[in-house]
Tab-separated table of C-alpha atoms in Angstrom:
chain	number	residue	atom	x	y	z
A	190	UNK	CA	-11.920	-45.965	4.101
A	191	UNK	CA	-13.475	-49.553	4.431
A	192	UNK	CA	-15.705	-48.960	0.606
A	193	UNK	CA	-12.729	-47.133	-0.537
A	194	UNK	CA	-10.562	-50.140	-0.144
A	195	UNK	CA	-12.813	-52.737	-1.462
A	196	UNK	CA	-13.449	-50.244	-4.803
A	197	UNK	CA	-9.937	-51.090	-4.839
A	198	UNK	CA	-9.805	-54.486	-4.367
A	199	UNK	CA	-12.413	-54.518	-6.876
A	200	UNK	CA	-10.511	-52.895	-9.457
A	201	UNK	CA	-7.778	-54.886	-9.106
A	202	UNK	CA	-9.562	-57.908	-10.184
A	203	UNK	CA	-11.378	-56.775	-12.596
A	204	UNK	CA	-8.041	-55.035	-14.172
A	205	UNK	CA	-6.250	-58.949	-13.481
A	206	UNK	CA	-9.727	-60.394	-15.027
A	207	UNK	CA	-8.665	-58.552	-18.311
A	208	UNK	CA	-5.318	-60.080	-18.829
A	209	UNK	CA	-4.083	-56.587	-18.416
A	210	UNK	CA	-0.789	-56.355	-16.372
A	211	UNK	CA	-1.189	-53.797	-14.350
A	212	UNK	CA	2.132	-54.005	-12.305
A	213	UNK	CA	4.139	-50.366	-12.217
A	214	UNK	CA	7.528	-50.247	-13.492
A	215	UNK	CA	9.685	-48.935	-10.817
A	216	UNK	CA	10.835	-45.753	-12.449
A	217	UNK	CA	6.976	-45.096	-12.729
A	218	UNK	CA	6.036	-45.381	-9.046
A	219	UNK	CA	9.233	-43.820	-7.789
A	220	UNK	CA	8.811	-40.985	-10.152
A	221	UNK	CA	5.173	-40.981	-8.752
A	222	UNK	CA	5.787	-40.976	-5.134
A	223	UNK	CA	8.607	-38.015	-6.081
A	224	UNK	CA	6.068	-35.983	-7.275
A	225	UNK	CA	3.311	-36.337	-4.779
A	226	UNK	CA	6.041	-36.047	-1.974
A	227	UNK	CA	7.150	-32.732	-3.826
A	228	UNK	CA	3.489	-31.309	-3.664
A	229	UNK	CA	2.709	-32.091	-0.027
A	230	UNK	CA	5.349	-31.583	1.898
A	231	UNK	CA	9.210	-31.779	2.172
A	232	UNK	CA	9.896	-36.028	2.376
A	233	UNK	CA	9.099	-37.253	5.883
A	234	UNK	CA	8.439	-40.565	7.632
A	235	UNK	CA	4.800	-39.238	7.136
A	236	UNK	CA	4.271	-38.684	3.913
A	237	UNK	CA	6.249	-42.340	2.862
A	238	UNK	CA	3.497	-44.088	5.049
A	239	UNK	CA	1.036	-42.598	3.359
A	240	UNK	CA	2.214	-42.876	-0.251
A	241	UNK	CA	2.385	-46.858	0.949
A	242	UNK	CA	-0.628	-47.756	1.296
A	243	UNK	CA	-1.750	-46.385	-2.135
A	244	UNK	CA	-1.866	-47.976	-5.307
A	245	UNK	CA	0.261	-47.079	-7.994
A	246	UNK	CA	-2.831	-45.431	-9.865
A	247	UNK	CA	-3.791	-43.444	-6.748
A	248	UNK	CA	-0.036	-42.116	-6.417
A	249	UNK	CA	-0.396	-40.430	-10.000
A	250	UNK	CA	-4.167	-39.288	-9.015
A	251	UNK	CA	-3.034	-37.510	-6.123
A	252	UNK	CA	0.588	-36.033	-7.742
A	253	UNK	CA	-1.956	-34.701	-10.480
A	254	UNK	CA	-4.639	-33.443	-8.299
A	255	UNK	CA	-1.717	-32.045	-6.043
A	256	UNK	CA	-0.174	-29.956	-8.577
A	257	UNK	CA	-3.114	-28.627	-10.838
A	258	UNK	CA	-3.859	-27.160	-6.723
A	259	UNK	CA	-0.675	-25.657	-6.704
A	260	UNK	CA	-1.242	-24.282	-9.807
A	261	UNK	CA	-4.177	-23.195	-8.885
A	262	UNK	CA	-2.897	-21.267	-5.964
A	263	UNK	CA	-0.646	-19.223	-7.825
A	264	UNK	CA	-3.594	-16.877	-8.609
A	265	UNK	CA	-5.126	-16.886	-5.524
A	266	UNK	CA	-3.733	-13.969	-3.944
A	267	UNK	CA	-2.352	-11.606	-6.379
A	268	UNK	CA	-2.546	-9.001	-3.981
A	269	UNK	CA	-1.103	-9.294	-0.299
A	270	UNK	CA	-0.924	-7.178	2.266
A	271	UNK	CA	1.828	-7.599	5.030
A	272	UNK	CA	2.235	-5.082	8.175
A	273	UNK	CA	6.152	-5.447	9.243
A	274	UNK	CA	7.926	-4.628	11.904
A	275	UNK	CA	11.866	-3.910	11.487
A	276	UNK	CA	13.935	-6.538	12.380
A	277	UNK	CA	10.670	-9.138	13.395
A	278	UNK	CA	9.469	-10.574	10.387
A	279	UNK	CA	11.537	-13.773	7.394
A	280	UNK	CA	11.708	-11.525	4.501
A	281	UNK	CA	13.756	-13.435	3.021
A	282	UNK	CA	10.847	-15.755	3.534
A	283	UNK	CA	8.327	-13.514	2.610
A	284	UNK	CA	10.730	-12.716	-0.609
A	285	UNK	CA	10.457	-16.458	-1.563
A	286	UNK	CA	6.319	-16.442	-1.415
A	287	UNK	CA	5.826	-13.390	-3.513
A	288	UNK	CA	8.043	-14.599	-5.814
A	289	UNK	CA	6.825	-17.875	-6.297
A	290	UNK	CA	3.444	-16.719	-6.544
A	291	UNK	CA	4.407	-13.791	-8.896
A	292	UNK	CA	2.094	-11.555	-6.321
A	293	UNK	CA	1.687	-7.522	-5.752
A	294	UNK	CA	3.104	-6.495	-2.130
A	295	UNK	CA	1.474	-3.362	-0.162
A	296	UNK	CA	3.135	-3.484	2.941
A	297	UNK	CA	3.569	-1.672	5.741
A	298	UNK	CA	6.699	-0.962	7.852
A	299	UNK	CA	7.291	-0.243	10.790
A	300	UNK	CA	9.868	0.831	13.684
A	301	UNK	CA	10.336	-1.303	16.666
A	302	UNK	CA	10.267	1.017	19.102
A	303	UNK	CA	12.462	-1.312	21.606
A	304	UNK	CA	15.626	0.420	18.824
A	305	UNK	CA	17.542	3.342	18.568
A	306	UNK	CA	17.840	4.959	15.300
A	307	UNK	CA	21.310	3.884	14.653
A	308	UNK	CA	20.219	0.527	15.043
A	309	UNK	CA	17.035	1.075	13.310
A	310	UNK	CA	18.770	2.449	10.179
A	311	UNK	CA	20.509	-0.936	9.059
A	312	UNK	CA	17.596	-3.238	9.774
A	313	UNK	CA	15.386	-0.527	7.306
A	314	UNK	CA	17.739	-0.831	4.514
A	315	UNK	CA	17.980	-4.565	4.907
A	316	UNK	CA	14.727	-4.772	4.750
A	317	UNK	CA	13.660	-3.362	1.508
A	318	UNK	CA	16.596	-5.012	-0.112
A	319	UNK	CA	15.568	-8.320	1.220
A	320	UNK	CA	12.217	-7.480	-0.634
A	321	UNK	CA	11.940	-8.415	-4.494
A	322	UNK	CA	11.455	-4.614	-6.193
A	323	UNK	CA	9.223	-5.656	-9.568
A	324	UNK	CA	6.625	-6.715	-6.919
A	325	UNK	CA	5.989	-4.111	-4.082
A	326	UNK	CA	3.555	-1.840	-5.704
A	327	UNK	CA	2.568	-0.027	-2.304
A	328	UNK	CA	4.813	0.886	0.671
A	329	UNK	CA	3.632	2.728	3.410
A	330	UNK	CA	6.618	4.000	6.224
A	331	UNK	CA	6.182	4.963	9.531
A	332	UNK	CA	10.076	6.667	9.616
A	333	UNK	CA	11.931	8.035	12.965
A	334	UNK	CA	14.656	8.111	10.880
A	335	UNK	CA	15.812	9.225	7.127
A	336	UNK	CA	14.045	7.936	4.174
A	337	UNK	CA	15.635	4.535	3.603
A	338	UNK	CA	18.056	4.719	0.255
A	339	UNK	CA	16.577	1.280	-0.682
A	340	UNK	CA	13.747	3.084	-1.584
A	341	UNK	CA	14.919	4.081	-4.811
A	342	UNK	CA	15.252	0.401	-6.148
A	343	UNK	CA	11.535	0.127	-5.693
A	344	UNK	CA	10.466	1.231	-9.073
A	345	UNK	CA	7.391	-0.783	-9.816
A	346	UNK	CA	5.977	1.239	-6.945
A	347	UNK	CA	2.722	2.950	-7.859
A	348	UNK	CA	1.704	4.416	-4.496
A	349	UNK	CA	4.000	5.972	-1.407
A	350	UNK	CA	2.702	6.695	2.269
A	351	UNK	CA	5.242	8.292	4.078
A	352	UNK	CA	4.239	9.239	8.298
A	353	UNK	CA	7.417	11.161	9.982
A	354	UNK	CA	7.364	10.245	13.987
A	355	UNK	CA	8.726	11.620	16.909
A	356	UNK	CA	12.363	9.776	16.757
A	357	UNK	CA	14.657	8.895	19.644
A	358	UNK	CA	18.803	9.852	18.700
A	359	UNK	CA	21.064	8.150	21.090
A	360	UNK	CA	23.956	10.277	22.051
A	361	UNK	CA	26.844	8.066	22.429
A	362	UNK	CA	29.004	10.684	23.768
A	363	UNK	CA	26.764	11.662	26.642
A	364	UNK	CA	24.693	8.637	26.758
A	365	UNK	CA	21.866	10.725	26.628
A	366	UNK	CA	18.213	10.315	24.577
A	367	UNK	CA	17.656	13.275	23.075
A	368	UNK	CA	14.633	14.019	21.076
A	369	UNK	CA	13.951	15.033	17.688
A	370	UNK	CA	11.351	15.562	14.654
A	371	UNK	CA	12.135	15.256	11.230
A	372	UNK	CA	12.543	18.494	9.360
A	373	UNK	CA	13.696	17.759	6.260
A	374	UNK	CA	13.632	15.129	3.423
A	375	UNK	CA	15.942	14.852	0.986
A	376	UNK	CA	13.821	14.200	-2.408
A	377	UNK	CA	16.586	12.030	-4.456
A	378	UNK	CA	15.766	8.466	-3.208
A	379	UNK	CA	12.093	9.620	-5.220
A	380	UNK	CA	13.741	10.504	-8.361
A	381	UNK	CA	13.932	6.826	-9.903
A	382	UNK	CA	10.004	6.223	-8.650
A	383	UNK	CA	8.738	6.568	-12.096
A	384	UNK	CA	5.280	4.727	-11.336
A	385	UNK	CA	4.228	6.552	-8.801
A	386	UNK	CA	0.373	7.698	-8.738
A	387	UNK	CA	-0.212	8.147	-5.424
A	388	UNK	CA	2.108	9.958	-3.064
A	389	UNK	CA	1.360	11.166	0.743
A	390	UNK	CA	3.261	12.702	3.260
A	391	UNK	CA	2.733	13.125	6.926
A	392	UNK	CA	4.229	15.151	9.572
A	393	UNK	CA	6.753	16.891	7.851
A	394	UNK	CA	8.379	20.223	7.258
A	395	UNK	CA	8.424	20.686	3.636
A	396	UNK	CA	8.625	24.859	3.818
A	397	UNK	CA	12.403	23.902	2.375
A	398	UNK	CA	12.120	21.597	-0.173
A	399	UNK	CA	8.268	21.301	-1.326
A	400	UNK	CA	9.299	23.268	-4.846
A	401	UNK	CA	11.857	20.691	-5.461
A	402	UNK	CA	9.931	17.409	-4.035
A	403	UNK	CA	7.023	18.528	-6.511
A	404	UNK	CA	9.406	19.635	-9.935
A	405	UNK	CA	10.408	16.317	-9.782
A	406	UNK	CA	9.985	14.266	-13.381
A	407	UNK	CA	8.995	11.034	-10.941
A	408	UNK	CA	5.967	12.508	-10.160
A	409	UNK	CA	4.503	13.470	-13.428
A	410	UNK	CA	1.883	10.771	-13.062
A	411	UNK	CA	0.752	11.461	-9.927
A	412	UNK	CA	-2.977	11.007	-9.366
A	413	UNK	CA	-3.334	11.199	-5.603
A	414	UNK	CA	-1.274	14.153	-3.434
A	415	UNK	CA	-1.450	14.129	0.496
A	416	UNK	CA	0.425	17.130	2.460
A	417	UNK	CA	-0.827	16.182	5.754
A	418	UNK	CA	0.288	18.760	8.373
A	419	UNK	CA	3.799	19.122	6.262
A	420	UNK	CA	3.670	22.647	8.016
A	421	UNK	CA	3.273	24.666	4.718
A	422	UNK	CA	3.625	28.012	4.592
A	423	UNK	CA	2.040	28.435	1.204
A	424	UNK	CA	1.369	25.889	-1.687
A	425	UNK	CA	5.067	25.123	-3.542
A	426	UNK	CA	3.736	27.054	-7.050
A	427	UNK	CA	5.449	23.532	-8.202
A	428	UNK	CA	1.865	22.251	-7.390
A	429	UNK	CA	0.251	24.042	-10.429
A	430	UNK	CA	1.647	21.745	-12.736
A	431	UNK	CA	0.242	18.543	-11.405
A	432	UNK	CA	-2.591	19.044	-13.675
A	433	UNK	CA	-3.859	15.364	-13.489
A	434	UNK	CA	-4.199	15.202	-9.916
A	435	UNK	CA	-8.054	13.950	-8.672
A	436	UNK	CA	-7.501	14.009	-5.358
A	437	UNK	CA	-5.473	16.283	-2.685
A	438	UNK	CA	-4.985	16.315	0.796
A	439	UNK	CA	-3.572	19.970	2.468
A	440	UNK	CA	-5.218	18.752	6.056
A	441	UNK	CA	-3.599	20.454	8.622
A	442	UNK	CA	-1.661	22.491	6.529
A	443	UNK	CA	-2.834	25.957	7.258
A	444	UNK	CA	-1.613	27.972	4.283
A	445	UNK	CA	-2.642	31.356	3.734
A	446	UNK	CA	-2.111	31.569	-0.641
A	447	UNK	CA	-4.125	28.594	-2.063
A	448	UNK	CA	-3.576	30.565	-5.878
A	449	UNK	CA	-1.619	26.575	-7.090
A	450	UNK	CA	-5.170	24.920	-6.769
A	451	UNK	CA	-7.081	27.139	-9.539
A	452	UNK	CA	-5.035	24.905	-12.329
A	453	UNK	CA	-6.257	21.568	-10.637
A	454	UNK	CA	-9.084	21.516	-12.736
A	455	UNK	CA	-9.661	17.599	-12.910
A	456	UNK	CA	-9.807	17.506	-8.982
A	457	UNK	CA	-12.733	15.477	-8.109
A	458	UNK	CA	-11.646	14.888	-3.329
A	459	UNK	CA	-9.949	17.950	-1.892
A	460	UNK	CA	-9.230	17.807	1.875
A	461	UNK	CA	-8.808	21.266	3.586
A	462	UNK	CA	-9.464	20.092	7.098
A	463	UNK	CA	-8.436	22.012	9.948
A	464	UNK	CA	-6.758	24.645	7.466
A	465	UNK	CA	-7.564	27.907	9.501
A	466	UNK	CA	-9.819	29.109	7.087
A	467	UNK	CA	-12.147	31.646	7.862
A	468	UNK	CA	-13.725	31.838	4.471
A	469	UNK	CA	-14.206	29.392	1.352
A	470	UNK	CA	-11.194	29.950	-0.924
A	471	UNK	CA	-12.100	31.778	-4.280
A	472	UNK	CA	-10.085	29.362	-6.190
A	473	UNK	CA	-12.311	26.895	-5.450
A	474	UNK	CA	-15.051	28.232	-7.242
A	475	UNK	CA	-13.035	26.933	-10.848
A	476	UNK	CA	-12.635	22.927	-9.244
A	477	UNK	CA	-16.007	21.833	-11.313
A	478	UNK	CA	-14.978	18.825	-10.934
A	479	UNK	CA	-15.350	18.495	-7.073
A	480	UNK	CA	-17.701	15.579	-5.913
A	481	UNK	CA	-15.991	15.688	-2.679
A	482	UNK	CA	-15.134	18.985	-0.368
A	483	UNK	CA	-13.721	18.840	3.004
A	484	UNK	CA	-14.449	21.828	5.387
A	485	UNK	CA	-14.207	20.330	8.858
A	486	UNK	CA	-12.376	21.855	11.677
A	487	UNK	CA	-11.851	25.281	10.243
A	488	UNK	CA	-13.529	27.157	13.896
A	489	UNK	CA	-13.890	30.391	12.031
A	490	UNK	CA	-15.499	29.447	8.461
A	491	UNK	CA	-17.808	32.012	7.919
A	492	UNK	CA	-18.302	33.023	4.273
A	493	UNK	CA	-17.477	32.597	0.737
A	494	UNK	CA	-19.524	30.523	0.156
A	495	UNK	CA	-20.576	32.085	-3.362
A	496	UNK	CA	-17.324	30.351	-4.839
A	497	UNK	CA	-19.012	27.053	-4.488
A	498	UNK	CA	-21.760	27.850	-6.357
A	499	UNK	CA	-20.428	26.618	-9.646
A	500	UNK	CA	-19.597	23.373	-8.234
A	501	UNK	CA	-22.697	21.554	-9.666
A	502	UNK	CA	-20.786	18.204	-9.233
A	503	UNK	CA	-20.093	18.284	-5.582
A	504	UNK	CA	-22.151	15.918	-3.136
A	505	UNK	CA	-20.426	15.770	-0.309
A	506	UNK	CA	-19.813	18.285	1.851
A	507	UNK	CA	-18.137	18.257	5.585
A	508	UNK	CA	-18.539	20.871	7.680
A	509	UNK	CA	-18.375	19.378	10.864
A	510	UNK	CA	-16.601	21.249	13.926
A	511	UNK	CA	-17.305	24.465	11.791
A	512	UNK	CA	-20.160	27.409	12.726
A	513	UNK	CA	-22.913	25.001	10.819
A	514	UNK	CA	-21.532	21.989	11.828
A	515	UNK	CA	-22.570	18.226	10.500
A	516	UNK	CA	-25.142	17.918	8.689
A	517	UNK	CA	-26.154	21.067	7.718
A	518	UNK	CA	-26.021	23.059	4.292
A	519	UNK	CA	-25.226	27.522	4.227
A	520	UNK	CA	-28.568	28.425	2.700
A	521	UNK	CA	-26.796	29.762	0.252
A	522	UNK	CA	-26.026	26.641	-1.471
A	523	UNK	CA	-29.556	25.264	-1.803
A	524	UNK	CA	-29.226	25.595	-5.363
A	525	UNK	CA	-26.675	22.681	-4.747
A	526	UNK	CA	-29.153	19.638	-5.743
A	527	UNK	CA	-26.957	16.970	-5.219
A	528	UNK	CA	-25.327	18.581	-2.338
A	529	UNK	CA	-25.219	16.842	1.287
A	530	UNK	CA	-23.577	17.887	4.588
């Protein structure tokens, strides 16, 4: 502080040496200490005692260096990702940032599991309206209740997580809990989610309504498909048309006609864990695309395995909690060369 203050001193005589006036005008300082106040912080008794002691010169020096950082900044995260809970988070706040900054949202919501659903339900649509819609590109929803209708005004959303949990209904009339699971979505909040490449679903019974969720136009684009333990019967022949899809997801699902995947040709990750398989599907045997195959938790796997054969792409194979279990190979794939269990 000490040599900074004499390099002062010193450049004030030198600049007095010169003949040079070097006295501010007032608009110039006050205009100064505006702007360095503006960059720091909101005016305080602080940041006046500061801007006091400096020099006219310094207070432009520091307003510049100030905002080229908060410039600067703006690029610094133009990706965030926030984990929410309903009801305990400033999104108005958070609303403000993203906005300023101009930056991508992936967030995650969440219940508060101190609610009911009734209550719950307001909070969630407050929630995504608070949120500016041009900037959340990736929403992920752990729901005890409904889809959320806000959902639909969040069309610059490119990816969709959706986890159905066990939900708790209060029963005002016999002021009762009573317990439920969520066995049914209606698809029409989806139907404006034009963006969408990745989609996933969790824990939910789509027997009734898988045809329609997958006919709809919104999901043309879809790269990414996850039917987690959705309770399937069979594959929604809907499926078949999703062409473009690399990667799907029927864990859990145990369905007994697989004929939908044979027109997936450009499927390079397919996840069949824990399907109740007891041999490799035949239609796999057309995915030459595959790099990745999951096997695992399917007790009684015993054969096909011919049908993989043509998969000369495929390198990783799980078969753990199967017959062969991790990391092991059916001799009958040894021709396999890139192949590992």
């Amino acid at each position: 502080m000490a040599s900074r203050c004499l390099e002062e001193e010193r450049s004030g005589r030198q600049t007095r040496s010169s003949g040079i006036d070097s006295t501010p005008t007032k608009a110039a300082a006050a205009g100064a200490g505006e702007l360095a106040l503006a960059v720091l912080a909101a005016p305080g008794p602080p940041q006046l005692t500061i801007l006091g002691h400096l020099e006219q010169n310094d207070k432009v020096k520091l307003g510049s260096a100030c905002t080229s950082l908060r410039q600067a900044s703006l690029a610094w995260f133009p990706e965030v990702t926030v984990k929410v809970k309903v009801g305990r988070i400033d999104l108005a706040w958070l609303a403000a940032w993203l906005e300023r900054h101009q930056a991508r949202l992936h967030i995650l919501l969440e219940p508060d599991d101190e609610e009911d659903d009734y209550q719950l339900s307001k909070k969630w649509n407050d929630s995504l309206t608070a949120l500016p819609s041009s900037l959340v590109t990736s929403l992920a929803v752990h729901l005890p209740i409904e889809l959320p209708a806000p959902v639909s005004t969040l069309t610059a959303l490119t990816r969709l997580e959706l986890k159905f949990t066990e939900c708790v209904l209060y029963n005002s009339d016999e002021d009762s809990d009573d317990y439920c699971k969520m066995e049914f979505m209606s698809t029409h909040h989806l139907r404006p989610l034009m963006q969408l490449r990745q989609l996933g679903f969790e824990d939910s019974s789509m027997s009734d309504n898988g045809e329609e969720l997958l006919s709809l136009p919104a999901l043309a684009g879809l790269q990414a498909l996850r039917l987690a333990r959705c309770y399937l019967e069979q594959l929604p022949r809907a499926l078949s048309a999703h062409t473009q899809l690399t990667a799907l997801d029927l864990s859990g699902t145990h369905v007994s006609a697989l004929a939908p995947l044979a027109a997936l040709q450009r499927l390079q990750s397919l996840d069949l864990r824990n399907c109740g398989l007891t041999a490799v599907p035949e239609q796999l045997s057309v995915l030459t695309a595959l790099t990745r195959l999951d096997l695992a938790d399917n007790e009684q796997l015993a054969g096909g395995w011919q049908h993989l054969l043509p998969l000369t792409q495929l390198r990783n194979l799980n078969l753990c909690g199967t017959p062969f279990g991790s990391g092991r190979v059916p001799p009958e794939l040894a021709g396999l060369k890139h192949l590992r269990a």
